[in-house]
Amino acid sequence: MSGMQFWLTPDGGGKRLRLPVNPAVLSVKMAQGYQDISVVALGERTVFGEAGLSEFAIASFFPRDYHPGYCEHMELEPPWRCVQLVEGWMRTRKPVTLDITGTAVEGVPATIRSFSYEERAGSPGDLYYELALKQFRPVQAEPAAEQQERRNGARTPPATYVVAPGDSLWKIAQRIWGNGDRWRELHAANQAAIGKDPNRLQVGLQLKVPT
């Protein structure tokens, strides 16, 4: 026994499967997201993106009988029962969790991309299989409140605003709220500093932004 354990756990719980025979070779493919762009006068340049999804390829077999020379544990599931488990997980269209103890591959959610198996002459009852998995990364849905805020054009305004050259209350309201017609709210909140004439803004004046 090698001491390394290969586990597959279905999403949401359920019966786990520990591979009875560790694969002779575990293939792991990692990718990094890159984008090559062409910049005028500079030529082609590379932009780094997020890491891609890792891919895992496992090839081994489900033995009919326990053998101390290659089996990692004695609690063997019947080979066809192992096949049914894997095929059942694929039908649920949900990820599984891949754990390979003693490695960096622990608690990795993955989708089963392909699964093939066969019975070979000379090994009656044993099922040889190839299993391909790919790391699972779900789409993060935008919360409903944020969706509504984005549709409404709502913005989170700053607490204060410093008047810049060329500013008017309408321009400032448009910049911080996306609605220039709210300039009167700015004037009302800062009338003591601005004065009665909303058009007389002093550059550098710090305005309070009402909430």
mmCIF file of C-alpha atoms in Angstrom:
data_model
loop_
_atom_site.group_PDB
_atom_site.id
_atom_site.type_symbol
_atom_site.label_atom_id
_atom_site.label_comp_id
_atom_site.label_asym_id
_atom_site.label_seq_id
_atom_site.Cartn_x
_atom_site.Cartn_y
_atom_site.Cartn_z
ATOM 1 C CA MET A 1 0.000 0.000 0.000
ATOM 2 C CA SER A 2 1.321 3.430 -0.949
ATOM 3 C CA GLY A 3 -0.427 5.462 1.756
ATOM 4 C CA MET A 4 -1.797 7.869 -0.859
ATOM 5 C CA GLN A 5 -5.578 7.858 -1.091
ATOM 6 C CA PHE A 6 -7.769 8.848 -4.038
ATOM 7 C CA TRP A 7 -11.308 9.874 -3.065
ATOM 8 C CA LEU A 8 -14.331 11.015 -5.065
ATOM 9 C CA THR A 9 -17.204 12.586 -3.142
ATOM 10 C CA PRO A 10 -20.518 13.570 -4.769
ATOM 11 C CA ASP A 11 -21.870 17.087 -4.369
ATOM 12 C CA GLY A 12 -24.298 17.368 -1.482
ATOM 13 C CA GLY A 13 -23.033 14.245 0.256
ATOM 14 C CA GLY A 14 -23.830 10.639 -0.452
ATOM 15 C CA LYS A 15 -21.656 7.579 -0.832
ATOM 16 C CA ARG A 16 -17.986 8.357 -1.377
ATOM 17 C CA LEU A 17 -15.688 6.233 -3.475
ATOM 18 C CA ARG A 18 -12.097 5.518 -2.627
ATOM 19 C CA LEU A 19 -10.245 4.147 -5.622
ATOM 20 C CA PRO A 20 -9.195 0.600 -4.737
ATOM 21 C CA VAL A 21 -6.096 0.666 -6.959
ATOM 22 C CA ASN A 22 -4.084 3.853 -7.239
ATOM 23 C CA PRO A 23 -3.320 4.841 -10.833
ATOM 24 C CA ALA A 24 0.205 4.216 -12.023
ATOM 25 C CA VAL A 25 0.188 7.696 -13.569
ATOM 26 C CA LEU A 26 -1.871 10.729 -12.591
ATOM 27 C CA SER A 27 -1.942 13.375 -15.297
ATOM 28 C CA VAL A 28 -2.590 16.958 -14.189
ATOM 29 C CA LYS A 29 -2.832 19.803 -16.683
ATOM 30 C CA MET A 30 -2.812 23.376 -15.443
ATOM 31 C CA ALA A 31 -3.380 26.466 -17.554
ATOM 32 C CA GLN A 32 -2.840 30.188 -17.159
ATOM 33 C CA GLY A 33 -5.064 32.665 -18.931
ATOM 34 C CA TYR A 34 -3.181 34.892 -21.350
ATOM 35 C CA GLN A 35 -4.348 37.285 -24.018
ATOM 36 C CA ASP A 36 -2.097 38.536 -26.781
ATOM 37 C CA ILE A 37 -2.970 42.009 -28.003
ATOM 38 C CA SER A 38 -1.502 44.216 -30.685
ATOM 39 C CA VAL A 39 -0.543 47.717 -29.547
ATOM 40 C CA VAL A 40 0.073 50.420 -32.122
ATOM 41 C CA ALA A 41 3.775 51.341 -32.277
ATOM 42 C CA LEU A 42 4.635 48.677 -29.696
ATOM 43 C CA GLY A 43 3.686 45.475 -31.476
ATOM 44 C CA GLU A 44 2.260 42.382 -29.835
ATOM 45 C CA ARG A 45 2.032 42.304 -26.055
ATOM 46 C CA THR A 46 0.764 39.742 -23.534
ATOM 47 C CA VAL A 47 -1.840 40.468 -20.874
ATOM 48 C CA PHE A 48 -2.027 38.131 -17.877
ATOM 49 C CA GLY A 49 -5.453 36.748 -17.043
ATOM 50 C CA GLU A 50 -6.815 34.491 -14.330
ATOM 51 C CA ALA A 51 -5.605 30.933 -13.917
ATOM 52 C CA GLY A 52 -7.402 28.408 -16.088
ATOM 53 C CA LEU A 53 -9.176 25.301 -14.847
ATOM 54 C CA SER A 54 -7.001 22.308 -13.990
ATOM 55 C CA GLU A 55 -7.620 18.991 -15.731
ATOM 56 C CA PHE A 56 -7.054 15.534 -14.242
ATOM 57 C CA ALA A 57 -6.726 12.194 -16.044
ATOM 58 C CA ILE A 58 -6.853 8.951 -14.068
ATOM 59 C CA ALA A 59 -6.451 5.440 -15.471
ATOM 60 C CA SER A 60 -6.673 2.346 -13.281
ATOM 61 C CA PHE A 61 -9.021 -0.573 -12.673
ATOM 62 C CA PHE A 62 -11.688 -1.794 -10.279
ATOM 63 C CA PRO A 63 -10.607 -5.278 -9.136
ATOM 64 C CA ARG A 64 -13.085 -8.035 -8.491
ATOM 65 C CA ASP A 65 -10.968 -9.526 -5.693
ATOM 66 C CA TYR A 66 -8.641 -8.076 -3.108
ATOM 67 C CA HIS A 67 -4.924 -8.498 -3.729
ATOM 68 C CA PRO A 68 -2.350 -7.126 -1.263
ATOM 69 C CA GLY A 69 0.071 -6.431 -4.079
ATOM 70 C CA TYR A 70 -1.943 -3.592 -5.603
ATOM 71 C CA CYS A 71 -5.130 -2.944 -3.631
ATOM 72 C CA GLU A 72 -5.011 0.069 -1.305
ATOM 73 C CA HIS A 73 -7.726 -1.192 1.034
ATOM 74 C CA MET A 74 -9.768 -4.303 1.673
ATOM 75 C CA GLU A 75 -13.308 -2.850 1.636
ATOM 76 C CA LEU A 76 -13.781 -3.305 -2.094
ATOM 77 C CA GLU A 77 -16.966 -2.340 -3.859
ATOM 78 C CA PRO A 78 -17.972 -4.685 -6.702
ATOM 79 C CA PRO A 79 -16.550 -3.290 -9.974
ATOM 80 C CA TRP A 80 -19.957 -2.765 -11.564
ATOM 81 C CA ARG A 81 -21.136 -0.954 -8.439
ATOM 82 C CA CYS A 82 -18.205 1.472 -8.835
ATOM 83 C CA VAL A 83 -19.209 2.058 -12.441
ATOM 84 C CA GLN A 84 -22.796 2.743 -11.396
ATOM 85 C CA LEU A 85 -21.632 5.294 -8.829
ATOM 86 C CA VAL A 86 -19.548 7.247 -11.335
ATOM 87 C CA GLU A 87 -22.215 7.149 -14.032
ATOM 88 C CA GLY A 88 -24.826 8.232 -11.498
ATOM 89 C CA TRP A 89 -22.743 11.265 -10.545
ATOM 90 C CA MET A 90 -22.419 12.204 -14.196
ATOM 91 C CA ARG A 91 -26.185 12.060 -14.672
ATOM 92 C CA THR A 92 -26.788 14.459 -11.782
ATOM 93 C CA ARG A 93 -24.834 17.127 -13.698
ATOM 94 C CA LYS A 94 -23.241 18.227 -10.442
ATOM 95 C CA PRO A 95 -19.569 18.393 -9.502
ATOM 96 C CA VAL A 96 -17.728 15.906 -7.344
ATOM 97 C CA THR A 97 -14.885 16.631 -4.958
ATOM 98 C CA LEU A 98 -11.507 15.128 -5.793
ATOM 99 C CA ASP A 99 -9.117 14.435 -2.918
ATOM 100 C CA ILE A 100 -5.644 12.980 -3.321
ATOM 101 C CA THR A 101 -4.080 12.821 0.113
ATOM 102 C CA GLY A 102 -0.547 14.057 0.533
ATOM 103 C CA THR A 103 -0.753 16.291 -2.546
ATOM 104 C CA ALA A 104 -1.989 19.763 -3.451
ATOM 105 C CA VAL A 105 -5.103 18.150 -4.947
ATOM 106 C CA GLU A 106 -7.328 18.118 -1.886
ATOM 107 C CA GLY A 107 -10.912 19.330 -1.775
ATOM 108 C CA VAL A 108 -10.922 20.236 -5.476
ATOM 109 C CA PRO A 109 -14.437 20.493 -6.956
ATOM 110 C CA ALA A 110 -14.466 18.958 -10.414
ATOM 111 C CA THR A 111 -16.824 17.868 -13.153
ATOM 112 C CA ILE A 112 -16.516 14.429 -14.719
ATOM 113 C CA ARG A 113 -15.895 15.082 -18.406
ATOM 114 C CA SER A 114 -15.552 11.500 -19.602
ATOM 115 C CA PHE A 115 -15.594 7.980 -18.214
ATOM 116 C CA SER A 116 -14.846 4.801 -20.153
ATOM 117 C CA TYR A 117 -14.306 1.227 -18.993
ATOM 118 C CA GLU A 118 -13.741 -2.262 -20.343
ATOM 119 C CA GLU A 119 -13.288 -5.846 -19.247
ATOM 120 C CA ARG A 120 -10.107 -7.471 -20.509
ATOM 121 C CA ALA A 121 -9.261 -11.057 -21.334
ATOM 122 C CA GLY A 122 -7.212 -12.681 -18.619
ATOM 123 C CA SER A 123 -8.745 -10.518 -15.877
ATOM 124 C CA PRO A 124 -12.328 -11.782 -15.543
ATOM 125 C CA GLY A 125 -14.461 -9.529 -13.373
ATOM 126 C CA ASP A 126 -11.971 -6.649 -13.287
ATOM 127 C CA LEU A 127 -12.998 -3.418 -15.002
ATOM 128 C CA TYR A 128 -10.310 -1.140 -16.421
ATOM 129 C CA TYR A 129 -11.307 2.507 -16.683
ATOM 130 C CA GLU A 130 -10.184 5.964 -17.730
ATOM 131 C CA LEU A 131 -11.594 8.976 -15.928
ATOM 132 C CA ALA A 132 -11.190 12.607 -17.011
ATOM 133 C CA LEU A 133 -12.114 15.436 -14.659
ATOM 134 C CA LYS A 134 -11.891 19.200 -14.888
ATOM 135 C CA GLN A 135 -11.807 21.674 -12.048
ATOM 136 C CA PHE A 136 -15.196 23.253 -11.405
ATOM 137 C CA ARG A 137 -15.559 26.990 -10.913
ATOM 138 C CA PRO A 138 -19.187 28.171 -10.742
ATOM 139 C CA VAL A 139 -20.529 31.368 -12.230
ATOM 140 C CA GLN A 140 -20.986 33.888 -9.443
ATOM 141 C CA ALA A 141 -24.471 35.324 -9.793
ATOM 142 C CA GLU A 142 -24.808 39.008 -9.075
ATOM 143 C CA PRO A 143 -27.017 39.624 -6.007
ATOM 144 C CA ALA A 144 -30.501 40.874 -6.870
ATOM 145 C CA ALA A 145 -29.988 44.126 -4.963
ATOM 146 C CA GLU A 146 -26.836 44.902 -6.947
ATOM 147 C CA GLN A 147 -28.584 44.053 -10.212
ATOM 148 C CA GLN A 148 -31.391 46.477 -9.380
ATOM 149 C CA GLU A 149 -28.910 49.151 -8.348
ATOM 150 C CA ARG A 150 -27.013 48.767 -11.605
ATOM 151 C CA ARG A 151 -30.222 48.919 -13.654
ATOM 152 C CA ASN A 152 -31.295 52.055 -11.824
ATOM 153 C CA GLY A 153 -27.910 53.621 -12.364
ATOM 154 C CA ALA A 154 -27.550 54.046 -8.604
ATOM 155 C CA ARG A 155 -24.097 54.856 -7.294
ATOM 156 C CA THR A 156 -22.483 55.006 -3.889
ATOM 157 C CA PRO A 157 -21.591 58.681 -3.495
ATOM 158 C CA PRO A 158 -18.564 59.949 -1.561
ATOM 159 C CA ALA A 159 -19.088 61.691 1.774
ATOM 160 C CA THR A 160 -17.529 64.924 0.502
ATOM 161 C CA TYR A 161 -16.546 66.515 -2.782
ATOM 162 C CA VAL A 162 -13.925 69.195 -3.478
ATOM 163 C CA VAL A 163 -14.928 71.728 -6.126
ATOM 164 C CA ALA A 164 -12.632 71.683 -9.176
ATOM 165 C CA PRO A 165 -12.207 74.333 -11.892
ATOM 166 C CA GLY A 166 -15.163 74.340 -14.291
ATOM 167 C CA ASP A 167 -17.478 72.603 -11.828
ATOM 168 C CA SER A 168 -21.116 73.500 -11.340
ATOM 169 C CA LEU A 169 -23.580 71.968 -8.930
ATOM 170 C CA TRP A 170 -25.296 70.254 -11.857
ATOM 171 C CA LYS A 171 -22.011 68.728 -13.055
ATOM 172 C CA ILE A 172 -21.122 67.591 -9.544
ATOM 173 C CA ALA A 173 -24.542 65.969 -9.015
ATOM 174 C CA GLN A 174 -24.204 64.239 -12.372
ATOM 175 C CA ARG A 175 -20.754 62.958 -11.438
ATOM 176 C CA ILE A 176 -21.566 61.606 -7.988
ATOM 177 C CA TRP A 177 -25.161 60.435 -8.502
ATOM 178 C CA GLY A 178 -25.489 60.114 -12.248
ATOM 179 C CA ASN A 179 -28.328 62.653 -12.107
ATOM 180 C CA GLY A 180 -27.561 66.349 -12.554
ATOM 181 C CA ASP A 181 -31.107 67.342 -11.600
ATOM 182 C CA ARG A 182 -30.231 66.595 -7.972
ATOM 183 C CA TRP A 183 -28.023 69.705 -7.764
ATOM 184 C CA ARG A 184 -30.596 71.373 -5.489
ATOM 185 C CA GLU A 185 -29.890 68.750 -2.817
ATOM 186 C CA LEU A 186 -26.222 69.716 -2.907
ATOM 187 C CA HIS A 187 -27.085 73.393 -2.660
ATOM 188 C CA ALA A 188 -29.455 72.865 0.253
ATOM 189 C CA ALA A 189 -26.882 70.816 2.172
ATOM 190 C CA ASN A 190 -24.104 73.374 1.587
ATOM 191 C CA GLN A 191 -25.956 76.701 1.374
ATOM 192 C CA ALA A 192 -24.098 78.109 4.365
ATOM 193 C CA ALA A 193 -20.790 77.638 2.516
ATOM 194 C CA ILE A 194 -21.983 78.394 -1.024
ATOM 195 C CA GLY A 195 -24.408 81.215 -0.334
ATOM 196 C CA LYS A 196 -27.776 81.859 -1.920
ATOM 197 C CA ASP A 197 -26.382 81.906 -5.467
ATOM 198 C CA PRO A 198 -25.726 78.287 -6.523
ATOM 199 C CA ASN A 199 -23.637 79.470 -9.475
ATOM 200 C CA ARG A 200 -20.943 81.032 -7.306
ATOM 201 C CA LEU A 201 -18.757 78.060 -6.450
ATOM 202 C CA GLN A 202 -15.263 78.564 -5.094
ATOM 203 C CA VAL A 203 -12.581 76.194 -6.396
ATOM 204 C CA GLY A 204 -11.285 74.082 -3.511
ATOM 205 C CA LEU A 205 -14.503 74.357 -1.502
ATOM 206 C CA GLN A 206 -15.333 71.073 0.215
ATOM 207 C CA LEU A 207 -18.977 70.156 -0.156
ATOM 208 C CA LYS A 208 -20.901 67.737 2.016
ATOM 209 C CA VAL A 209 -22.692 65.097 -0.036
ATOM 210 C CA PRO A 210 -26.126 64.330 1.440
ATOM 211 C CA THR A 211 -27.151 60.694 1.727
#
